Amino acid sequence: MLRVVIRPRAVIDLEQVIDYYHQFATADIAERFIAEFRAARDLLVERPNIGSRRFAHLLKGGALRVW
């Protein structure tokens, strides 16, 4: 099984999004965001080649995928 590494800057971004939802929406919205993030993370672990490389040319190495 693959190991997910969430980089420090990504952790900061996630915390800011969650704080924003708590402040300007509801705790339920924040919790739903967390659940959806975890589901997306788990899907990427299960199927690492999922998604389109349509925008891969934008990054060195062409590793970008979107879905």
mmCIF file of C-alpha atoms in Angstrom:
data_model
loop_
_atom_site.group_PDB
_atom_site.id
_atom_site.type_symbol
_atom_site.label_atom_id
_atom_site.label_comp_id
_atom_site.label_asym_id
_atom_site.label_seq_id
_atom_site.Cartn_x
_atom_site.Cartn_y
_atom_site.Cartn_z
ATOM 1 C CA MET A 1 0.000 0.000 0.000
ATOM 2 C CA LEU A 2 1.203 3.496 -0.782
ATOM 3 C CA ARG A 3 2.013 5.925 1.976
ATOM 4 C CA VAL A 4 0.480 9.388 1.822
ATOM 5 C CA VAL A 5 2.741 12.289 2.700
ATOM 6 C CA ILE A 6 0.996 15.581 3.323
ATOM 7 C CA ARG A 7 3.576 18.328 3.092
ATOM 8 C CA PRO A 8 3.739 21.020 5.769
ATOM 9 C CA ARG A 9 2.415 23.737 3.439
ATOM 10 C CA ALA A 10 -0.539 21.513 2.535
ATOM 11 C CA VAL A 11 -1.288 20.993 6.234
ATOM 12 C CA ILE A 12 -1.355 24.767 6.692
ATOM 13 C CA ASP A 13 -3.690 25.132 3.694
ATOM 14 C CA LEU A 14 -6.021 22.444 5.044
ATOM 15 C CA GLU A 15 -6.091 24.040 8.495
ATOM 16 C CA GLN A 16 -6.910 27.426 6.950
ATOM 17 C CA VAL A 17 -9.763 25.966 4.902
ATOM 18 C CA ILE A 18 -11.184 24.192 7.951
ATOM 19 C CA ASP A 19 -10.886 27.362 10.048
ATOM 20 C CA TYR A 20 -12.631 29.321 7.300
ATOM 21 C CA TYR A 21 -15.532 26.876 7.200
ATOM 22 C CA HIS A 22 -15.836 27.007 10.983
ATOM 23 C CA GLN A 23 -15.852 30.808 10.923
ATOM 24 C CA PHE A 24 -18.032 31.542 7.881
ATOM 25 C CA ALA A 25 -20.129 28.385 7.508
ATOM 26 C CA THR A 26 -20.798 25.722 10.136
ATOM 27 C CA ALA A 27 -18.938 23.023 12.011
ATOM 28 C CA ASP A 28 -20.910 20.505 9.953
ATOM 29 C CA ILE A 29 -19.524 21.949 6.710
ATOM 30 C CA ALA A 30 -16.006 21.809 8.139
ATOM 31 C CA GLU A 31 -16.495 18.175 9.160
ATOM 32 C CA ARG A 32 -17.876 17.312 5.726
ATOM 33 C CA PHE A 33 -14.825 18.910 4.108
ATOM 34 C CA ILE A 34 -12.540 16.806 6.297
ATOM 35 C CA ALA A 35 -14.488 13.648 5.415
ATOM 36 C CA GLU A 36 -14.327 14.426 1.682
ATOM 37 C CA PHE A 37 -10.606 15.167 1.892
ATOM 38 C CA ARG A 38 -10.017 11.826 3.592
ATOM 39 C CA ALA A 39 -12.144 10.030 0.997
ATOM 40 C CA ALA A 40 -10.152 11.635 -1.831
ATOM 41 C CA ARG A 41 -6.878 10.730 -0.101
ATOM 42 C CA ASP A 42 -8.014 7.128 0.326
ATOM 43 C CA LEU A 43 -9.091 6.932 -3.318
ATOM 44 C CA LEU A 44 -5.666 8.143 -4.432
ATOM 45 C CA VAL A 45 -4.012 5.492 -2.265
ATOM 46 C CA GLU A 46 -6.211 2.774 -3.765
ATOM 47 C CA ARG A 47 -5.885 4.015 -7.347
ATOM 48 C CA PRO A 48 -2.744 6.153 -7.717
ATOM 49 C CA ASN A 49 -3.092 6.419 -11.507
ATOM 50 C CA ILE A 50 -6.635 7.773 -11.386
ATOM 51 C CA GLY A 51 -7.354 10.985 -13.207
ATOM 52 C CA SER A 52 -6.440 12.768 -16.388
ATOM 53 C CA ARG A 53 -3.013 14.126 -17.295
ATOM 54 C CA ARG A 54 -4.665 16.907 -19.273
ATOM 55 C CA PHE A 55 -2.726 19.589 -17.378
ATOM 56 C CA ALA A 56 0.424 17.520 -16.739
ATOM 57 C CA HIS A 57 2.439 19.785 -19.023
ATOM 58 C CA LEU A 58 2.116 22.551 -16.416
ATOM 59 C CA LEU A 59 4.518 20.814 -14.018
ATOM 60 C CA LYS A 60 8.007 19.428 -14.414
ATOM 61 C CA GLY A 61 7.863 15.680 -14.747
ATOM 62 C CA GLY A 62 4.227 15.662 -15.846
ATOM 63 C CA ALA A 63 2.945 14.133 -12.609
ATOM 64 C CA LEU A 64 -0.143 16.338 -12.263
ATOM 65 C CA ARG A 65 -3.484 14.540 -12.526
ATOM 66 C CA VAL A 66 -6.984 15.961 -12.152
ATOM 67 C CA TRP A 67 -10.396 14.407 -11.722
#
